[in-house]
Short mmCIF file of C-alpha atoms in Angstrom, two decimals:
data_model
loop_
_atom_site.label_atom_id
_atom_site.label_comp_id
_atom_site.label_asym_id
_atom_site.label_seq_id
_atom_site.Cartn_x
_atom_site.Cartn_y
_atom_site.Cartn_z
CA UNK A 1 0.00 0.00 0.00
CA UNK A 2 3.04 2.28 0.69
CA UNK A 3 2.72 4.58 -2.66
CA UNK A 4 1.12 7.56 -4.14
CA UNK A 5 -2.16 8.39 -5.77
CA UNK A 6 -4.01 11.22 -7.01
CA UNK A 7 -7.12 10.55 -4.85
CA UNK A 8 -7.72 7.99 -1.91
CA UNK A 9 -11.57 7.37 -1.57
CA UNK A 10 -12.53 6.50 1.97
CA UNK A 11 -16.06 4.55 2.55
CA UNK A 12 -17.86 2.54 -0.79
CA UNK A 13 -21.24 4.09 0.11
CA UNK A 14 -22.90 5.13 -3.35
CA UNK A 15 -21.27 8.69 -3.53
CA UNK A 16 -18.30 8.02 -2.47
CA UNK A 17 -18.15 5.47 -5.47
CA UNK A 18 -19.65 7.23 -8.17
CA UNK A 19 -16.79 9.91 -7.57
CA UNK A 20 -14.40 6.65 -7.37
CA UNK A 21 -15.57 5.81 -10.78
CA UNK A 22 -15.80 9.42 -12.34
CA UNK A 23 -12.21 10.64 -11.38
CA UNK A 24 -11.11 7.12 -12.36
CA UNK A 25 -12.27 7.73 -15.92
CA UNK A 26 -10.68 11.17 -15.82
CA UNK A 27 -7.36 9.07 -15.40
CA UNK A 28 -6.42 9.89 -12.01
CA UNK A 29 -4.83 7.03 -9.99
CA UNK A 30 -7.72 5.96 -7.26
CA UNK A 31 -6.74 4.07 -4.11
CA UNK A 32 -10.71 3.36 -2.25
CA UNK A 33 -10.70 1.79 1.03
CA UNK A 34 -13.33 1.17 3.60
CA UNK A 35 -12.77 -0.37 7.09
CA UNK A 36 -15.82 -2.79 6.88
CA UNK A 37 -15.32 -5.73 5.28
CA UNK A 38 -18.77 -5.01 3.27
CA UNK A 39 -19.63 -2.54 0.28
CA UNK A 40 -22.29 -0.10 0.81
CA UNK A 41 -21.05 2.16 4.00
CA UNK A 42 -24.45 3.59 4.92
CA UNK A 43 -26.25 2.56 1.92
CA UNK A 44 -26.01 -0.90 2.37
CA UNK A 45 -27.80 -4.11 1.61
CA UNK A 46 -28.86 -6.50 4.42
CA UNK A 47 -29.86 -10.01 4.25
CA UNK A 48 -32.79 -10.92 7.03
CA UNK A 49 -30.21 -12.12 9.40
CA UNK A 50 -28.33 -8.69 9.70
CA UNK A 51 -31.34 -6.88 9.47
CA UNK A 52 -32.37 -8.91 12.16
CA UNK A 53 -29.28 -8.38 13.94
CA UNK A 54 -28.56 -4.92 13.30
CA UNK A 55 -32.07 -3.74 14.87
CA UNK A 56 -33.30 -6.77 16.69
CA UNK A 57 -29.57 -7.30 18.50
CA UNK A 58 -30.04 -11.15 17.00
CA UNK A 59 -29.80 -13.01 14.08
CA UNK A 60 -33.04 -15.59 14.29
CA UNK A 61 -35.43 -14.18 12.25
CA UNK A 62 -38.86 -16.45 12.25
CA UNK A 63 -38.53 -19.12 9.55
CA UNK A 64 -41.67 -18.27 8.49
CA UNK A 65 -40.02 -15.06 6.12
CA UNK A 66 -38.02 -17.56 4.27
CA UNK A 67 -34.51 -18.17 3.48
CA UNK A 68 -31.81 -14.89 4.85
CA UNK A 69 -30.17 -15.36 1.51
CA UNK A 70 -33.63 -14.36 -0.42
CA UNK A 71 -33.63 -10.61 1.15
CA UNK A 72 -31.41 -8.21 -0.19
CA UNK A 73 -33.01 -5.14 1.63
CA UNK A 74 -31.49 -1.80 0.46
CA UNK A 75 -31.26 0.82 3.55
CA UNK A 76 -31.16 4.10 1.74
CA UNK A 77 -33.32 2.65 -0.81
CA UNK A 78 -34.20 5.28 -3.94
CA UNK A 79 -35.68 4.93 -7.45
CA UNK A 80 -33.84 6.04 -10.30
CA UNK A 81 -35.30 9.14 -12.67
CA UNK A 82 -35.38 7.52 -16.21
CA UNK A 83 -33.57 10.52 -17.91
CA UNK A 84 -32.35 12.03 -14.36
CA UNK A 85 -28.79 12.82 -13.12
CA UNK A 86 -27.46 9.71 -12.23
CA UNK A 87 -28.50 7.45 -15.49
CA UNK A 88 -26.41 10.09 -17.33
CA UNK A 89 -23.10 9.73 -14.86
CA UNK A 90 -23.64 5.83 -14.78
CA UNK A 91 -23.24 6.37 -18.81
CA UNK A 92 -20.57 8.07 -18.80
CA UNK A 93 -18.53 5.56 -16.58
CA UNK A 94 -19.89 3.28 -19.14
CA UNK A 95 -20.80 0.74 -16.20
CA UNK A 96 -24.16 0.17 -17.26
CA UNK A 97 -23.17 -2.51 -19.48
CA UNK A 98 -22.99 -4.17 -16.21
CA UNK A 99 -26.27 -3.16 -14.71
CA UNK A 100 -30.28 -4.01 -15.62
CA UNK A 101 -33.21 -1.80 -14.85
CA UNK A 102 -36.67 -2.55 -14.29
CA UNK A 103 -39.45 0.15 -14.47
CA UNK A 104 -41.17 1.31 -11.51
CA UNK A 105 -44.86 0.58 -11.61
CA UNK A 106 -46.31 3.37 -10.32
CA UNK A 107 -46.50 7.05 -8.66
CA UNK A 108 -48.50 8.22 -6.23
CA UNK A 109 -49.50 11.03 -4.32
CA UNK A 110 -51.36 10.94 -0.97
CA UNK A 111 -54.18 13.81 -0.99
CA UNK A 112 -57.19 13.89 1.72
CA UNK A 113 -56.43 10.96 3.40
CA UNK A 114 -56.53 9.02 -0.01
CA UNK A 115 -54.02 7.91 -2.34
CA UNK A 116 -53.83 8.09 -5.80
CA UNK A 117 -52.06 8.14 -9.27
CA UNK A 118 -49.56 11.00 -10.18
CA UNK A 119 -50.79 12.32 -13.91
CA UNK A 120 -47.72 12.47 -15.74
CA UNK A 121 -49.46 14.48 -18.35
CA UNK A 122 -52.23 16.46 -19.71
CA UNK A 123 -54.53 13.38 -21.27
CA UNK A 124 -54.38 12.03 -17.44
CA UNK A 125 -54.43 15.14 -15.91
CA UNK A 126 -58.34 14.97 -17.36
CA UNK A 127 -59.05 11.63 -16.08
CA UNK A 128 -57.27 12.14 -12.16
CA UNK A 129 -59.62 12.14 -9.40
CA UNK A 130 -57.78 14.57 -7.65
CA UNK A 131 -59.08 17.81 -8.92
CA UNK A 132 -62.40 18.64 -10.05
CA UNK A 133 -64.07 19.26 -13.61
CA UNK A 134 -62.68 22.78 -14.05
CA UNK A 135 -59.80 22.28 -11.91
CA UNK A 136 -58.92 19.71 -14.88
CA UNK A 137 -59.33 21.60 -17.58
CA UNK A 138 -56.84 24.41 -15.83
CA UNK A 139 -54.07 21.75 -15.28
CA UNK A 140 -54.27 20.75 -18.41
CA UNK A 141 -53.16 23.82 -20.07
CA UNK A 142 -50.47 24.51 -17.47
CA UNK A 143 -49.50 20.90 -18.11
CA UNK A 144 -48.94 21.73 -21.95
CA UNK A 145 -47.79 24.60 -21.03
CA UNK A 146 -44.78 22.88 -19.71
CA UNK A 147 -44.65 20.35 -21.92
CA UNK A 148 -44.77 22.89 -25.23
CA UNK A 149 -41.62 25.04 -23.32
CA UNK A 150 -38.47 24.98 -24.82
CA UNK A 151 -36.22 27.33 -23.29
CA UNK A 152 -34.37 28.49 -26.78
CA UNK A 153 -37.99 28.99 -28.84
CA UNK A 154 -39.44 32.62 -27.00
CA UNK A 155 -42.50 31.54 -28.47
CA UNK A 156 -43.29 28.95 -25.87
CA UNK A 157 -42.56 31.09 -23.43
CA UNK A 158 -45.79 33.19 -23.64
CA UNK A 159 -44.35 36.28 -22.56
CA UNK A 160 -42.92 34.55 -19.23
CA UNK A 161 -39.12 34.72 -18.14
CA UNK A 162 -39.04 31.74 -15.83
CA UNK A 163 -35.74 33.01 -14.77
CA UNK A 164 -37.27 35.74 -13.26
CA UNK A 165 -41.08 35.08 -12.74
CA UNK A 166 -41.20 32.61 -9.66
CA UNK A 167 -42.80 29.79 -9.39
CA UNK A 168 -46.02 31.02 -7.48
CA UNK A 169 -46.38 33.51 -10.06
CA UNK A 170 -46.56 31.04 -12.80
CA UNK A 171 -48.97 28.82 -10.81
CA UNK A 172 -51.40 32.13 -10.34
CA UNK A 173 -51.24 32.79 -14.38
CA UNK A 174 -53.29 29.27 -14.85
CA UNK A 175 -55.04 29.91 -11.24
CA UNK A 176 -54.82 26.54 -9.79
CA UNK A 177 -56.18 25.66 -6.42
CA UNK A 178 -53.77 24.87 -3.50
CA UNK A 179 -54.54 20.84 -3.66
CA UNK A 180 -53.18 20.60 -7.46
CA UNK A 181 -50.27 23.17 -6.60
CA UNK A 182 -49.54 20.33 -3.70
CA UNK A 183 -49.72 16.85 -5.73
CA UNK A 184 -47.69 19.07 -9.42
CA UNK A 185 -44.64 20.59 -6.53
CA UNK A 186 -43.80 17.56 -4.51
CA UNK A 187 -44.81 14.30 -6.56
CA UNK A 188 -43.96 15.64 -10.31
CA UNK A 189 -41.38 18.37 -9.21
CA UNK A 190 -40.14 16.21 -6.44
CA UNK A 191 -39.93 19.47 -4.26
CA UNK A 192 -39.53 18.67 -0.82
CA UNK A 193 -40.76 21.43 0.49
CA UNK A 194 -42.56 24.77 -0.48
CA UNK A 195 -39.55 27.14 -0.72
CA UNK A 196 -39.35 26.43 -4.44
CA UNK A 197 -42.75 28.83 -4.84
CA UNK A 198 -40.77 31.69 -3.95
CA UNK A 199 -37.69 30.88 -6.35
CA UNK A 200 -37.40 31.33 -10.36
CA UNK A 201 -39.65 28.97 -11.79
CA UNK A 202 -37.31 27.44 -14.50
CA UNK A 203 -36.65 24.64 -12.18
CA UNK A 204 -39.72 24.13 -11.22
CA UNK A 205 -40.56 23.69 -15.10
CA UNK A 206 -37.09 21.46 -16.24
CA UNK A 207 -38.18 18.95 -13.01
CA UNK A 208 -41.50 18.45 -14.42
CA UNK A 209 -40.58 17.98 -17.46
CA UNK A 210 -38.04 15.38 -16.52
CA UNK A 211 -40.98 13.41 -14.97
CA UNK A 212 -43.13 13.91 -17.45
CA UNK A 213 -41.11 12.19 -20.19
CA UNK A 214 -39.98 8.93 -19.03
CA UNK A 215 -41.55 8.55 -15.58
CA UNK A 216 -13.44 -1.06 -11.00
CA UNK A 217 -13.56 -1.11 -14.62
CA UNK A 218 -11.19 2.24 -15.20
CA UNK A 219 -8.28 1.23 -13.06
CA UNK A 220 -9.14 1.75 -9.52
CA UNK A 221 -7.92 -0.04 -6.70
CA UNK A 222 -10.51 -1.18 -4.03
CA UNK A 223 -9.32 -2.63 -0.28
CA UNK A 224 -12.00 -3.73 2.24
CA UNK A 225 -11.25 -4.57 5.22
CA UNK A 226 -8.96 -2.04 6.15
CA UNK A 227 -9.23 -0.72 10.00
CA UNK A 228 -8.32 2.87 11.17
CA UNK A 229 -8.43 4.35 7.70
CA UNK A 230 -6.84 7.10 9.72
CA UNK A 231 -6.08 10.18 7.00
CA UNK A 232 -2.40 12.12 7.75
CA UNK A 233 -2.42 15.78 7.62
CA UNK A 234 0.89 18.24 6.65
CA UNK A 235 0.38 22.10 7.44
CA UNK A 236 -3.38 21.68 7.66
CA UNK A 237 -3.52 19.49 4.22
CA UNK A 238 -4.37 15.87 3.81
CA UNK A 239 -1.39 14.26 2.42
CA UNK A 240 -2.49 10.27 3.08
CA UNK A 241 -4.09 7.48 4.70
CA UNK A 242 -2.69 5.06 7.41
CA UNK A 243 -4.01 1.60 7.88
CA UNK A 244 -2.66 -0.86 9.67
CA UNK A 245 0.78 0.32 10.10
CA UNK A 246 1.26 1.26 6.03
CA UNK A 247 0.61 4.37 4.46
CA UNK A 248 -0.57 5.38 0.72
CA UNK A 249 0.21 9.01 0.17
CA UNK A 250 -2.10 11.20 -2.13
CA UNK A 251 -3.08 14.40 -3.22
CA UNK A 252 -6.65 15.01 -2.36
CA UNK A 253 -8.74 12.49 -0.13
CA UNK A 254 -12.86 11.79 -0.75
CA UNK A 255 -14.68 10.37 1.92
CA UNK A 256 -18.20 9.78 3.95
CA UNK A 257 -18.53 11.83 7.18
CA UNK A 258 -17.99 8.85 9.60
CA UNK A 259 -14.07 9.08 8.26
CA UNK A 260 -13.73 12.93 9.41
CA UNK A 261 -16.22 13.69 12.68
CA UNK A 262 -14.39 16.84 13.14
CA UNK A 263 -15.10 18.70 10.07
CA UNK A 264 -18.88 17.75 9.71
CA UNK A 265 -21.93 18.96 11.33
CA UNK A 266 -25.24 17.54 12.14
CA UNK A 267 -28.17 19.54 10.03
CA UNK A 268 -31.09 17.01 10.31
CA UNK A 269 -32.18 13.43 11.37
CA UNK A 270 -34.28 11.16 9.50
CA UNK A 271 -36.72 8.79 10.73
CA UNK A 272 -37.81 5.56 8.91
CA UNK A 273 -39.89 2.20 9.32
CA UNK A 274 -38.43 -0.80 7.54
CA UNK A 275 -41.35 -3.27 7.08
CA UNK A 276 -41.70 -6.53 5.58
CA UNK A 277 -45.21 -7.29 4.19
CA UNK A 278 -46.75 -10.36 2.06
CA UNK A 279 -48.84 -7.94 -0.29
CA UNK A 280 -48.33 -4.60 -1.97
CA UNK A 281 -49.33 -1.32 -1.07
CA UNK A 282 -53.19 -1.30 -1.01
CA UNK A 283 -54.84 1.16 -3.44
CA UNK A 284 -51.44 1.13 -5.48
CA UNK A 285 -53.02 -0.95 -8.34
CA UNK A 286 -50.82 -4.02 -7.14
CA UNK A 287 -48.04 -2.09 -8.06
CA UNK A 288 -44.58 -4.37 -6.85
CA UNK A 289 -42.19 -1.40 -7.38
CA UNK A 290 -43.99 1.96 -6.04
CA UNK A 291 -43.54 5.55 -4.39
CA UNK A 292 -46.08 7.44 -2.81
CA UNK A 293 -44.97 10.90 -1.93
CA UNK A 294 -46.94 12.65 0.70
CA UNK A 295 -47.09 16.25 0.51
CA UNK A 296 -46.56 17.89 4.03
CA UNK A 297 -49.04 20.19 4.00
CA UNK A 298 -51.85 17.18 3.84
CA UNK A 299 -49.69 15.72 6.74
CA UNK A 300 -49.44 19.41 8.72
CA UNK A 301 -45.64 19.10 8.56
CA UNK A 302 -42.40 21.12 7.69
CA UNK A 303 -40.98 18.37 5.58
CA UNK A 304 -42.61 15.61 2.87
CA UNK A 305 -43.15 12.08 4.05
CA UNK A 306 -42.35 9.20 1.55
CA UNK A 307 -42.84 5.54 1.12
CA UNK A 308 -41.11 3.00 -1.28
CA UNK A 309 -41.87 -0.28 -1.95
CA UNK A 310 -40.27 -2.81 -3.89
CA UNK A 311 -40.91 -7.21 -4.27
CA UNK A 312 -39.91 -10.65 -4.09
CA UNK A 313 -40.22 -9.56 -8.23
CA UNK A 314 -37.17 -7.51 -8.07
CA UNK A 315 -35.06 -10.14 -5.83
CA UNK A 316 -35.11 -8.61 -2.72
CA UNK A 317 -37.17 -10.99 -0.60
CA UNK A 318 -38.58 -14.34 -0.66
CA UNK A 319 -41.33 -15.20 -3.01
CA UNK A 320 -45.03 -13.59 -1.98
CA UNK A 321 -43.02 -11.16 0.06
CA UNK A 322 -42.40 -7.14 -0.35
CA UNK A 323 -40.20 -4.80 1.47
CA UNK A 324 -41.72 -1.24 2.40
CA UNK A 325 -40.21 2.11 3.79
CA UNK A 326 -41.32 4.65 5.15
CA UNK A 327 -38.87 7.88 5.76
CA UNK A 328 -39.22 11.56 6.69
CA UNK A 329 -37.16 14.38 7.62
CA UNK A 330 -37.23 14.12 11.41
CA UNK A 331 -39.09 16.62 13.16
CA UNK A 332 -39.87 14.90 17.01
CA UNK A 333 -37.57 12.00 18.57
CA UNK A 334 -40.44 9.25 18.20
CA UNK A 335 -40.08 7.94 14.79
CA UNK A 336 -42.64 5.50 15.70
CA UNK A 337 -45.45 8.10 16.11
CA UNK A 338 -43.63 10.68 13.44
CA UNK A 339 -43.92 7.83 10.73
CA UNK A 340 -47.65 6.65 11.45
CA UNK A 341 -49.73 8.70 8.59
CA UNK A 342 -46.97 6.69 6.34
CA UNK A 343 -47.09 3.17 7.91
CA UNK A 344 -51.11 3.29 8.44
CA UNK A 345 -51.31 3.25 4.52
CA UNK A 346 -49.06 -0.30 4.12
CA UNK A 347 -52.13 -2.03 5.54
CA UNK A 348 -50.99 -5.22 7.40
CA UNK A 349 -46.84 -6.20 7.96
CA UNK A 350 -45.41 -8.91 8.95
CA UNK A 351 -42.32 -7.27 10.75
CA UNK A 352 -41.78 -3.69 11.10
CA UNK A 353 -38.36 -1.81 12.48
CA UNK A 354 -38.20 1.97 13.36
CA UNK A 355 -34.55 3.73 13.98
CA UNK A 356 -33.20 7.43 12.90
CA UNK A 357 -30.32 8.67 11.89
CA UNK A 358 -28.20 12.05 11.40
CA UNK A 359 -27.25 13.96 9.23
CA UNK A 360 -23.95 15.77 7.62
CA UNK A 361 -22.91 17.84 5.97
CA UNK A 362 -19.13 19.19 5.98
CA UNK A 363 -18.13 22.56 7.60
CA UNK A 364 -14.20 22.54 5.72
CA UNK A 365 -13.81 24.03 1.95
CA UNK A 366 -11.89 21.10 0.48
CA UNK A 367 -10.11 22.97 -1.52
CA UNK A 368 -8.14 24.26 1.73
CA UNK A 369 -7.42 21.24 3.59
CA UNK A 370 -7.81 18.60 -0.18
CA UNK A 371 -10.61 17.07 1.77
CA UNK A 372 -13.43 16.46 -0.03
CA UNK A 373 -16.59 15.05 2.17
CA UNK A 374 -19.91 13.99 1.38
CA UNK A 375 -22.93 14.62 2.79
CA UNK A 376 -25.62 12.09 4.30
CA UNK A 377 -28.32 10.65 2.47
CA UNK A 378 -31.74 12.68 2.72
CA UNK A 379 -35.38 11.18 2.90
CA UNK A 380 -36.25 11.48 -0.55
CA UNK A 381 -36.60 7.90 -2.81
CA UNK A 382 -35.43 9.64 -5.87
CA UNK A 383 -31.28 9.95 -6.69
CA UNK A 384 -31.49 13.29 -7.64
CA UNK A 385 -30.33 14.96 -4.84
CA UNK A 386 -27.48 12.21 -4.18
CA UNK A 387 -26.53 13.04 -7.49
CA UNK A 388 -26.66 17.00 -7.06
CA UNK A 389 -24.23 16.37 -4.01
CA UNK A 390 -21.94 13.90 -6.18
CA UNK A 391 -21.36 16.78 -9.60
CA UNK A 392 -21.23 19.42 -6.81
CA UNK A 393 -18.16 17.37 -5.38
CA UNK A 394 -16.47 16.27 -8.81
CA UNK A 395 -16.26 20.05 -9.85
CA UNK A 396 -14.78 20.70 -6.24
CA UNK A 397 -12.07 18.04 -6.70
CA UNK A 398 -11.36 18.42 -10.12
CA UNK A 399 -11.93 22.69 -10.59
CA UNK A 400 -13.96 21.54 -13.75
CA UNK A 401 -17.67 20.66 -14.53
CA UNK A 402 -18.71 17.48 -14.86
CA UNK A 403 -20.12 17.21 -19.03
CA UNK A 404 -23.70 14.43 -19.01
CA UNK A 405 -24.86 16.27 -22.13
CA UNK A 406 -25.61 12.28 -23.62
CA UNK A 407 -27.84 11.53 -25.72
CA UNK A 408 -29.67 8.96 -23.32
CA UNK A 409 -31.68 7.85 -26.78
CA UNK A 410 -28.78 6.85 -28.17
CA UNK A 411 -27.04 5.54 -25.55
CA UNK A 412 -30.25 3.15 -25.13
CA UNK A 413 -29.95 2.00 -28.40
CA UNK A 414 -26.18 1.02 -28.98
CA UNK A 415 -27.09 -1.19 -25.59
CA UNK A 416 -30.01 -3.00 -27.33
#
């Protein structure tokens, strides 16, 4: 281990190897350790005997869940946008030769104590029960609205600089009541709160979009296993890592905020239910792969509550059985009570486990000290903000922006 790279990457949670892949590609030598003797750092994958052992303090789940070896349970577990963020970056490390995808099944939004099926689009904007006759017929012409907008034709625009007009005032131009504003900002935007009405629409318009229209191969070296992981500063600058007596020298180090307590601070705590269950999500359509997003102003909250849901269908559990989730920004210490709008909605479980944990985010500028630290995983089920927080980082470490303009299309094609 005793020689130099251009980056050491401490913890293989997902950011930390994303990054390990980008700067790999970029032809920088990459040394990435972690001190388990497991991939995944916080967003691991337990079978049902270290799920049981993790939160039950044993490892004798009842035998009547099936085989340990069936469950594969995910525990920062997050869809992937079709044409989002991280579909572009896994094409450009040209990994997902490697990988298959399944579509999710289905959307939803939780509105009056009901749940029901995001509209993607104007044609099912007209056939949602969530907004009345003329309520309809206004969505649907803010829906083409944003579908018809192409930022480089000022004809679309309709006299509108979305750069400049915020999102609230765009809403107000098509006059739509407070329940559709609710279901369009947090299930189709994926908002997770309301501070996006008072900021320049344009994002507000690119996100919906986005969900309206598709709903160590480089050369890096990878050591599990590998205790301490302690990093070695010079004059205030990371200049290495030291495990187990050796140590690799390198130029800028990447890691999780376990590796570096002292330059991180806590900004939040999430609270989730982890729940086994031997049907899907009722009113979901028997949907085996599913989100429902619930908006927090149905819920009286600061902060959106979401569940995911996933099957037996996608590997992750034994046959007849589905794995649930329920997570929320934390806003009291009882998770159990927090969570219950979320986990009265799964209908019956089999087993359910509540826990919380904090979050980071760093306090250093990397480019002072060349160490580069990523921040916890939020609530959300999407990838886009993991993402954000990943290209945010690359530019950091590298001083240059990270180019995704792929043609996903295409890229889709030359795999078929």
């Amino acid at each position: 281990m005793d020689e130099e790279y251009d980056v050491i990457v401490l913890g293989t949670g997902l950011k930390e190897c994303i990054l390990s892949g980008l700067l790999s590609v970029d032809g920088l030598k990459v040394l990435h350790m972690d001190r388990n003797d497991y991939y995944g750092g916080e967003s691991t994958s337990l079978n049902l005997n270290q799920l049981w052992k993790q939160f039950r303090g044993e490892d004798k789940p009842p035998e009547t869940l099936g085989s340990s070896r069936e469950y594969n349970v995910d525990m920062i577990p997050k869809f992937m946008m079709a044409n989002g963020a991280l579909v572009r970056v896994l094409i450009h490390t040209d990994v997902t030769k490697y990988l298959n995808f399944k579509a999710v099944d289905g959307s939803f939004v939780y509105n009056k104590g009901k749940v029901h099926k995001v509209p993607a689009n104007d044609v099912e904007a007209l056939k949602s029960p969530l907004m009345g006759l003329f309520e309809k017929r206004r969505a649907r012409k803010f829906f083409i609205y944003v579908q018809d907008y192409d930022e480089n034709d000022p004809k679309s625009h309709e006299g509108l600089d979305l750069n400049k007009v915020t999102a609230r005032e765009l809403i107000s131009k098509y006059g739509l009541d407070d329940n559709t504003v609710d279901f369009i900002g947090h299930a189709l935007a994926l908002q997770q709160d309301d501070n996006y009405l008072a900021e320049p629409a344009m994002d507000f318009v690119k996100r919906m979009k986005a969900f309206a229209r598709l709903s160590a191969v480089y050369g890096g070296t990878y050591m599990l296993s590998k205790p301490e992981c302690k990093v070695e500063f010079e004059n205030g600058k990371a200049i290495g890592v030291t495990s187990e007596g050796e140590t690799a020298k390198c130029k800028k180090v990447v890691c999780d905020p376990s590796y570096l307590p002292n330059k991180v601070k806590i900004v939040g705590k999430v609270a989730r239910a982890i729940c086994i269950m031997s049907h899907p999500i009722p009113n979901t359509n028997d949907s085996h792969s599913v989100q429902v997003i619930l908006p927090q102003k149905q819920l009286g909250r600061k902060s959106d509550m979401y569940l995911f849901c996933c099957s037996y269908s996608h590997n992750v559990a034994a046959k007849g059985k589905y794995i649930a989730f329920v997570l929320t920004e934390a806003e009291t210490d009882n998770p159990q009570v927090e969570l219950k709008p979320g986990t009265d909605l799964l209908g019956a479980v089999d087993e359910i486990f509540f826990d919380t944990y904090d979050r980071y985010e760093p306090t250093n500028q990397g480019d002072g000290d060349n160490c580069f630290i990523s921040a916890s995983y939020d609530a959300t089920t999407h990838f886009e903000t993991t993402v954000q927080d990943v290209i945010a980082m690359y530019s950091k470490i590298t001083g240059k922006a990270l180019d995704l303009s792929v043609d996903l299309s295409a890229a889709s094609a030359a795999e078929e």
